[in-house]
Amino acid sequence: MSIQRLFIHVATAALISFGLSAQAFEALPATVPVPADNPMSKAKVELGKQLFFDPRLSVDGTISCNSCHNLMASGTDNRPVSVGVAGQKGGRSAPTVWNAAFLTAQFWDGRAATLEDQAKGPILNPVEMGMPSQQAAVERIKAIPGYAEQFKAVFGGGDPVSYDNIAKAIGAYERTLITRDSAFDRYMKGDKKAISTQAQRGMQLVEDTGCTGCHNGPNFAGPTSLPMGQGFYQKFPTFTDNEYVKKYQLEEDQGRYEATKDDADKHMWRVPTWRNVALTAPYFHNGSVATLDEAVRVMAKTQLNKELSDAQVADIVAFLNTLSGEFPPQSLPRLPATPNGSPVADK
Amino acid sequence: MSIQRLFIHVATAALISFGLSAQAFEALPATVPVPADNPMSKAKVELGKQLFFDPRLSVDGTISCNSCHNLMASGTDNRPVSVGVAGQKGGRSAPTVWNAAFLTAQFWDGRAATLEDQAKGPILNPVEMGMPSQQAAVERIKAIPGYAEQFKAVFGGGDPVSYDNIAKAIGAYERTLITRDSAFDRYMKGDKKAISTQAQRGMQLVEDTGCTGCHNGPNFAGPTSLPMGQGFYQKFPTFTDNEYVKKYQLEEDQGRYEATKDDADKHMWRVPTWRNVALTAPYFHNGSVATLDEAVRVMAKTQLNKELSDAQVADIVAFLNTLSGEFPPQSLPRLPATPNGSPVADK
């Protein structure tokens, strides 16, 4: 058994051990998984949308969730790494927020189990939104009367504006951010002309080459039915004896190990989605690879020890482009005002 | 004749010299002035909206027009001064973009005649969007196929993606950003219950105190019918022997003089709008005054040499709050993609 077949075998075995099967090609499910403790409601989603677009959740009022997860671009900022408050750069490239609801673990290293857990991170990260504490974020939101009213209506209870509830509202909104109706989805539903013959060749190639050993399931990010918090991880790079590893500094960041400090997690990464991947350049956790063509070559070599021809790369890229979905229209939410003053200090 | 009456007299004389009359209280006109060389069209407005929300117009892809002129907050960022690329701070507070279409000169110092002229500034300002040249901005936009197509359809000609046309599209969009239907406008149209009796007292007070000597006309920023490019300026601060001038550093910035180097322009400023003023804290060109209450006190003292009682200030603030209008709903524009790559470099 070759090393790359063993690798695929391990991934498959991992799925079987959960009693799951993952298909290489699936349309997106009709419904998103919703945690029992954060049921969806229209008012909660609307509140979460306001928070998502509100830079007042950052210490100096300059960065909103949408700053780095720019919804109507690609759900990312199309930068190698993001820029947070005071011009500070982050350590990893912003993943797309579109379809993140189907991931069973969040962040590149899967360190957050849910969208709610994820939302709590950037607000407090000193190089992202830079709020000094959960309490500071809560006080900021409490100082905005329109928010205080909405939190009361949505969450009730004696202390509705809490850090947990801020995260719940944002998570609920993010569960609406699904890009259905890609050319690929139409193809899977029977419209055989929805994707070109080149893209169809690419579709066959990603299976034959072994890419779908990991990039499978409806989100092309592994199974969507793992228990919430159980990420689907792979080692990246697996094959390190090639030009790409050094050129793109692929081993500098140790991935999940940075969060767990468990040696077994060194260079382990949550398998990222292929949905809208053509829109989210530059690529990889460090944003070091500028184009999708090159990202395909790098992955074939570092994960499957294969070298693809230019024609094969072009076919695969044509297929990946069919995974760009329709972005549901988003009305900009009116941000609740603080008449006569501003809650934002000049930090 | 007292100094403050002389001051009002000069402002009035300036109006008369243009053959214009300015009323203290007017609802917004039904139509906005449109320059002959930039007629409105639906496609142009849609293109301008995309550009307004597109951070790729900044050198590092982090700052859009909307970053500092946050439409659904107040058309400002509610910060003392704005933050541009690489965390750099600007020198003046971002004025609101709402109803800027009614101003006859743009920027705090009126140095741009039109919205189109204004739009050309921040893109190239090194501490705002930081593009190194007009050509760099044009090349960035040309590299985005969806933009190239739209510019061709909207502007035609041999070279449709030009810096002038970028500004024209943005200007056309900004002419749609009008906040009609404030409580004040409803009151002016005959609904005598649209504003409280306190606000009605405040309305009388701003006239009696002399505020409407400058803050008159439908935009409360002086006449809207001056020739385009002819700003309506006043000296600020006029009365300098008071605690506020030093406390809020009101004389450090020399206003229009910084642009013209003409001694007559020292400390001259375009009269800013009162529309939505309750939403645009902090106040003044340097954003040094945190609340509207204090801004009212400062203006009464520095411009009219008057001291208002707390009750008078509260009445005036109640009136100013009636000038917060309805923000027309904005759908977020889908930003044209650059499949497989990003035009944004990591600056």
Short mmCIF file of N, CA and C in Angstrom, two decimals, chain B residues 115-221:
data_model
loop_
_atom_site.label_atom_id
_atom_site.label_comp_id
_atom_site.label_asym_id
_atom_site.label_seq_id
_atom_site.Cartn_x
_atom_site.Cartn_y
_atom_site.Cartn_z
N LEU B 115 -19.19 66.15 -5.10
CA LEU B 115 -19.03 64.81 -4.54
C LEU B 115 -17.97 64.03 -5.33
N GLU B 116 -17.94 64.28 -6.63
CA GLU B 116 -16.95 63.58 -7.48
C GLU B 116 -15.53 63.99 -7.07
N ASP B 117 -15.32 65.30 -6.91
CA ASP B 117 -13.99 65.77 -6.49
C ASP B 117 -13.64 65.19 -5.12
N GLN B 118 -14.63 65.15 -4.25
CA GLN B 118 -14.38 64.65 -2.90
C GLN B 118 -13.93 63.19 -2.95
N ALA B 119 -14.65 62.41 -3.75
CA ALA B 119 -14.38 60.96 -3.77
C ALA B 119 -12.95 60.64 -4.20
N LYS B 120 -12.35 61.55 -4.93
CA LYS B 120 -10.98 61.31 -5.41
C LYS B 120 -9.93 61.48 -4.31
N GLY B 121 -10.31 62.14 -3.22
CA GLY B 121 -9.32 62.44 -2.18
C GLY B 121 -8.91 61.25 -1.34
N PRO B 122 -9.85 60.66 -0.60
CA PRO B 122 -9.46 59.62 0.36
C PRO B 122 -8.77 58.41 -0.26
N ILE B 123 -9.11 58.08 -1.51
CA ILE B 123 -8.50 56.91 -2.14
C ILE B 123 -6.97 57.08 -2.19
N LEU B 124 -6.54 58.30 -2.46
CA LEU B 124 -5.10 58.57 -2.61
C LEU B 124 -4.44 59.10 -1.34
N ASN B 125 -5.24 59.45 -0.34
CA ASN B 125 -4.65 59.97 0.89
C ASN B 125 -3.85 58.86 1.59
N PRO B 126 -2.56 59.09 1.84
CA PRO B 126 -1.73 58.01 2.40
C PRO B 126 -2.20 57.50 3.76
N VAL B 127 -2.91 58.36 4.53
CA VAL B 127 -3.39 57.89 5.84
C VAL B 127 -4.85 57.43 5.78
N GLU B 128 -5.45 57.44 4.60
CA GLU B 128 -6.82 56.94 4.48
C GLU B 128 -6.79 55.62 3.69
N MET B 129 -7.03 55.66 2.39
CA MET B 129 -7.06 54.41 1.64
C MET B 129 -5.70 54.08 1.00
N GLY B 130 -4.84 55.08 0.91
CA GLY B 130 -3.42 54.82 0.65
C GLY B 130 -3.02 54.34 -0.73
N MET B 131 -3.89 54.49 -1.73
CA MET B 131 -3.46 54.10 -3.07
C MET B 131 -2.34 55.02 -3.52
N PRO B 132 -1.27 54.47 -4.11
CA PRO B 132 -0.13 55.32 -4.44
C PRO B 132 -0.38 56.31 -5.57
N SER B 133 -1.36 56.03 -6.43
CA SER B 133 -1.62 56.93 -7.57
C SER B 133 -3.00 56.65 -8.15
N GLN B 134 -3.49 57.60 -8.93
CA GLN B 134 -4.74 57.37 -9.66
C GLN B 134 -4.61 56.12 -10.51
N GLN B 135 -3.45 56.00 -11.17
CA GLN B 135 -3.24 54.86 -12.07
C GLN B 135 -3.33 53.54 -11.30
N ALA B 136 -2.79 53.51 -10.09
CA ALA B 136 -2.84 52.27 -9.30
C ALA B 136 -4.29 51.91 -8.97
N ALA B 137 -5.09 52.91 -8.66
CA ALA B 137 -6.50 52.65 -8.36
C ALA B 137 -7.22 52.13 -9.61
N VAL B 138 -6.92 52.76 -10.73
CA VAL B 138 -7.55 52.35 -11.99
C VAL B 138 -7.14 50.91 -12.35
N GLU B 139 -5.86 50.61 -12.18
CA GLU B 139 -5.39 49.25 -12.51
C GLU B 139 -6.05 48.21 -11.60
N ARG B 140 -6.21 48.57 -10.33
CA ARG B 140 -6.86 47.66 -9.38
C ARG B 140 -8.28 47.34 -9.86
N ILE B 141 -9.00 48.36 -10.24
CA ILE B 141 -10.40 48.16 -10.65
C ILE B 141 -10.47 47.44 -11.99
N LYS B 142 -9.57 47.78 -12.89
CA LYS B 142 -9.53 47.11 -14.20
C LYS B 142 -9.27 45.61 -14.07
N ALA B 143 -8.54 45.24 -13.02
CA ALA B 143 -8.18 43.83 -12.83
C ALA B 143 -9.36 43.00 -12.33
N ILE B 144 -10.49 43.64 -12.08
CA ILE B 144 -11.67 42.94 -11.57
C ILE B 144 -12.68 42.88 -12.71
N PRO B 145 -12.83 41.71 -13.34
CA PRO B 145 -13.61 41.65 -14.59
C PRO B 145 -15.02 42.22 -14.48
N GLY B 146 -15.68 41.97 -13.36
CA GLY B 146 -17.05 42.47 -13.21
C GLY B 146 -17.12 43.99 -13.23
N TYR B 147 -16.10 44.64 -12.74
CA TYR B 147 -16.05 46.10 -12.80
C TYR B 147 -15.79 46.57 -14.23
N ALA B 148 -14.82 45.96 -14.89
CA ALA B 148 -14.49 46.38 -16.26
C ALA B 148 -15.74 46.35 -17.13
N GLU B 149 -16.52 45.30 -16.98
CA GLU B 149 -17.76 45.18 -17.78
C GLU B 149 -18.75 46.30 -17.44
N GLN B 150 -18.93 46.54 -16.15
CA GLN B 150 -19.91 47.56 -15.75
C GLN B 150 -19.48 48.96 -16.17
N PHE B 151 -18.20 49.28 -16.03
CA PHE B 151 -17.74 50.61 -16.46
C PHE B 151 -17.99 50.80 -17.96
N LYS B 152 -17.77 49.72 -18.72
CA LYS B 152 -18.00 49.81 -20.17
C LYS B 152 -19.48 50.09 -20.44
N ALA B 153 -20.34 49.36 -19.73
CA ALA B 153 -21.78 49.53 -19.96
C ALA B 153 -22.26 50.91 -19.50
N VAL B 154 -21.69 51.41 -18.40
CA VAL B 154 -22.17 52.68 -17.84
C VAL B 154 -21.57 53.89 -18.57
N PHE B 155 -20.26 53.84 -18.83
CA PHE B 155 -19.57 55.03 -19.35
C PHE B 155 -19.21 54.93 -20.83
N GLY B 156 -19.09 53.71 -21.35
CA GLY B 156 -18.73 53.53 -22.75
C GLY B 156 -17.38 54.15 -23.07
N GLY B 157 -17.14 54.41 -24.35
CA GLY B 157 -15.88 55.05 -24.76
C GLY B 157 -14.74 54.06 -24.78
N GLY B 158 -13.57 54.57 -25.16
CA GLY B 158 -12.43 53.69 -25.36
C GLY B 158 -11.75 53.29 -24.07
N ASP B 159 -11.93 54.07 -23.01
CA ASP B 159 -11.20 53.81 -21.77
C ASP B 159 -12.13 54.05 -20.58
N PRO B 160 -13.15 53.21 -20.46
CA PRO B 160 -14.19 53.51 -19.48
C PRO B 160 -13.74 53.46 -18.02
N VAL B 161 -12.76 52.61 -17.70
CA VAL B 161 -12.29 52.57 -16.30
C VAL B 161 -11.24 53.66 -16.12
N SER B 162 -11.67 54.81 -15.66
CA SER B 162 -10.75 55.93 -15.42
C SER B 162 -10.99 56.42 -13.99
N TYR B 163 -10.04 57.19 -13.48
CA TYR B 163 -10.21 57.71 -12.12
C TYR B 163 -11.41 58.65 -12.06
N ASP B 164 -11.58 59.45 -13.12
CA ASP B 164 -12.75 60.33 -13.18
C ASP B 164 -14.04 59.52 -13.10
N ASN B 165 -14.09 58.41 -13.82
CA ASN B 165 -15.33 57.63 -13.84
C ASN B 165 -15.57 56.88 -12.53
N ILE B 166 -14.49 56.45 -11.87
CA ILE B 166 -14.64 55.87 -10.53
C ILE B 166 -15.33 56.90 -9.63
N ALA B 167 -14.84 58.14 -9.68
CA ALA B 167 -15.40 59.20 -8.84
C ALA B 167 -16.84 59.53 -9.24
N LYS B 168 -17.11 59.50 -10.55
CA LYS B 168 -18.48 59.79 -10.99
C LYS B 168 -19.46 58.73 -10.49
N ALA B 169 -19.07 57.49 -10.54
CA ALA B 169 -19.97 56.43 -10.07
C ALA B 169 -20.23 56.58 -8.57
N ILE B 170 -19.18 56.83 -7.81
CA ILE B 170 -19.35 56.99 -6.36
C ILE B 170 -20.22 58.22 -6.07
N GLY B 171 -19.96 59.31 -6.78
CA GLY B 171 -20.76 60.53 -6.60
C GLY B 171 -22.24 60.28 -6.90
N ALA B 172 -22.50 59.55 -7.97
CA ALA B 172 -23.90 59.26 -8.33
C ALA B 172 -24.58 58.47 -7.22
N TYR B 173 -23.88 57.47 -6.67
CA TYR B 173 -24.46 56.71 -5.56
C TYR B 173 -24.73 57.61 -4.36
N GLU B 174 -23.78 58.47 -4.05
CA GLU B 174 -23.93 59.33 -2.87
C GLU B 174 -25.11 60.29 -3.02
N ARG B 175 -25.47 60.62 -4.27
CA ARG B 175 -26.63 61.50 -4.45
C ARG B 175 -27.95 60.80 -4.09
N THR B 176 -27.89 59.49 -3.89
CA THR B 176 -29.11 58.77 -3.46
C THR B 176 -29.20 58.70 -1.94
N LEU B 177 -28.16 59.18 -1.25
CA LEU B 177 -28.09 58.99 0.21
C LEU B 177 -28.71 60.19 0.92
N ILE B 178 -30.01 60.23 0.91
CA ILE B 178 -30.77 61.34 1.48
C ILE B 178 -31.66 60.79 2.59
N THR B 179 -31.65 61.45 3.72
CA THR B 179 -32.50 60.99 4.83
C THR B 179 -33.72 61.90 4.94
N ARG B 180 -34.74 61.54 4.23
CA ARG B 180 -35.99 62.30 4.30
C ARG B 180 -36.80 61.82 5.51
N ASP B 181 -37.91 62.46 5.68
CA ASP B 181 -38.90 62.00 6.64
C ASP B 181 -38.38 61.94 8.08
N SER B 182 -37.66 62.99 8.47
CA SER B 182 -37.35 63.14 9.89
C SER B 182 -38.61 63.67 10.58
N ALA B 183 -38.61 63.60 11.89
CA ALA B 183 -39.73 64.19 12.65
C ALA B 183 -39.87 65.67 12.29
N PHE B 184 -38.73 66.34 12.14
CA PHE B 184 -38.75 67.76 11.75
C PHE B 184 -39.45 67.97 10.40
N ASP B 185 -39.11 67.12 9.42
CA ASP B 185 -39.73 67.27 8.09
C ASP B 185 -41.24 67.05 8.17
N ARG B 186 -41.63 66.08 8.96
CA ARG B 186 -43.08 65.82 9.11
C ARG B 186 -43.74 67.03 9.78
N TYR B 187 -43.06 67.62 10.73
CA TYR B 187 -43.57 68.82 11.39
C TYR B 187 -43.72 69.96 10.39
N MET B 188 -42.70 70.14 9.56
CA MET B 188 -42.73 71.23 8.57
C MET B 188 -43.85 71.02 7.55
N LYS B 189 -44.20 69.74 7.33
CA LYS B 189 -45.26 69.45 6.37
C LYS B 189 -46.64 69.52 7.01
N GLY B 190 -46.70 69.92 8.28
CA GLY B 190 -48.00 70.18 8.87
C GLY B 190 -48.41 69.28 10.02
N ASP B 191 -47.61 68.23 10.29
CA ASP B 191 -47.94 67.35 11.41
C ASP B 191 -47.39 67.98 12.69
N LYS B 192 -48.22 68.78 13.35
CA LYS B 192 -47.75 69.58 14.48
C LYS B 192 -47.43 68.74 15.71
N LYS B 193 -47.81 67.45 15.67
CA LYS B 193 -47.48 66.57 16.79
C LYS B 193 -46.22 65.75 16.54
N ALA B 194 -45.58 65.99 15.39
CA ALA B 194 -44.41 65.18 15.03
C ALA B 194 -43.22 65.44 15.95
N ILE B 195 -43.16 66.64 16.53
CA ILE B 195 -42.06 66.93 17.46
C ILE B 195 -42.65 67.43 18.78
N SER B 196 -41.93 67.15 19.84
CA SER B 196 -42.42 67.45 21.19
C SER B 196 -42.47 68.96 21.44
N THR B 197 -43.16 69.33 22.48
CA THR B 197 -43.17 70.76 22.82
C THR B 197 -41.78 71.23 23.23
N GLN B 198 -41.02 70.34 23.85
CA GLN B 198 -39.63 70.71 24.17
C GLN B 198 -38.83 71.00 22.90
N ALA B 199 -39.00 70.14 21.90
CA ALA B 199 -38.29 70.34 20.64
C ALA B 199 -38.77 71.62 19.96
N GLN B 200 -40.06 71.92 20.09
CA GLN B 200 -40.57 73.17 19.51
C GLN B 200 -39.95 74.38 20.20
N ARG B 201 -39.77 74.28 21.52
CA ARG B 201 -39.07 75.35 22.23
C ARG B 201 -37.64 75.48 21.70
N GLY B 202 -37.00 74.33 21.51
CA GLY B 202 -35.63 74.34 20.99
C GLY B 202 -35.55 74.96 19.61
N MET B 203 -36.56 74.69 18.81
CA MET B 203 -36.60 75.25 17.45
C MET B 203 -36.67 76.77 17.50
N GLN B 204 -37.49 77.28 18.41
CA GLN B 204 -37.57 78.73 18.57
C GLN B 204 -36.24 79.28 19.09
N LEU B 205 -35.63 78.53 20.01
CA LEU B 205 -34.38 78.97 20.63
C LEU B 205 -33.23 79.07 19.64
N VAL B 206 -33.13 78.11 18.71
CA VAL B 206 -32.00 78.18 17.77
C VAL B 206 -32.13 79.40 16.87
N GLU B 207 -33.37 79.83 16.65
CA GLU B 207 -33.56 81.04 15.85
C GLU B 207 -33.26 82.28 16.71
N ASP B 208 -33.84 82.30 17.91
CA ASP B 208 -33.66 83.47 18.78
C ASP B 208 -32.20 83.65 19.18
N THR B 209 -31.50 82.54 19.40
CA THR B 209 -30.11 82.61 19.84
C THR B 209 -29.20 83.07 18.71
N GLY B 210 -29.60 82.79 17.50
CA GLY B 210 -28.79 83.20 16.35
C GLY B 210 -28.14 82.05 15.61
N CYS B 211 -28.36 80.81 16.05
CA CYS B 211 -27.74 79.64 15.42
C CYS B 211 -28.10 79.55 13.94
N THR B 212 -29.37 79.90 13.64
CA THR B 212 -29.83 79.74 12.26
C THR B 212 -29.32 80.84 11.34
N GLY B 213 -28.51 81.79 11.92
CA GLY B 213 -27.81 82.72 11.05
C GLY B 213 -26.91 82.00 10.07
N CYS B 214 -26.34 80.90 10.52
CA CYS B 214 -25.51 80.07 9.63
C CYS B 214 -26.20 78.74 9.32
N HIS B 215 -26.72 78.10 10.34
CA HIS B 215 -27.35 76.78 10.15
C HIS B 215 -28.77 76.96 9.65
N ASN B 216 -28.88 77.36 8.40
CA ASN B 216 -30.20 77.57 7.82
C ASN B 216 -30.31 76.79 6.51
N GLY B 217 -31.47 76.91 5.89
CA GLY B 217 -31.68 76.15 4.65
C GLY B 217 -32.06 74.71 4.97
N PRO B 218 -32.44 73.96 3.96
CA PRO B 218 -32.98 72.61 4.18
C PRO B 218 -31.99 71.65 4.83
N ASN B 219 -30.69 71.90 4.62
CA ASN B 219 -29.67 71.02 5.19
C ASN B 219 -29.08 71.63 6.46
N PHE B 220 -29.60 72.79 6.87
CA PHE B 220 -29.06 73.50 8.04
C PHE B 220 -27.56 73.70 7.92
N ALA B 221 -27.11 73.93 6.70
CA ALA B 221 -25.69 74.14 6.43
C ALA B 221 -25.52 75.33 5.51
#
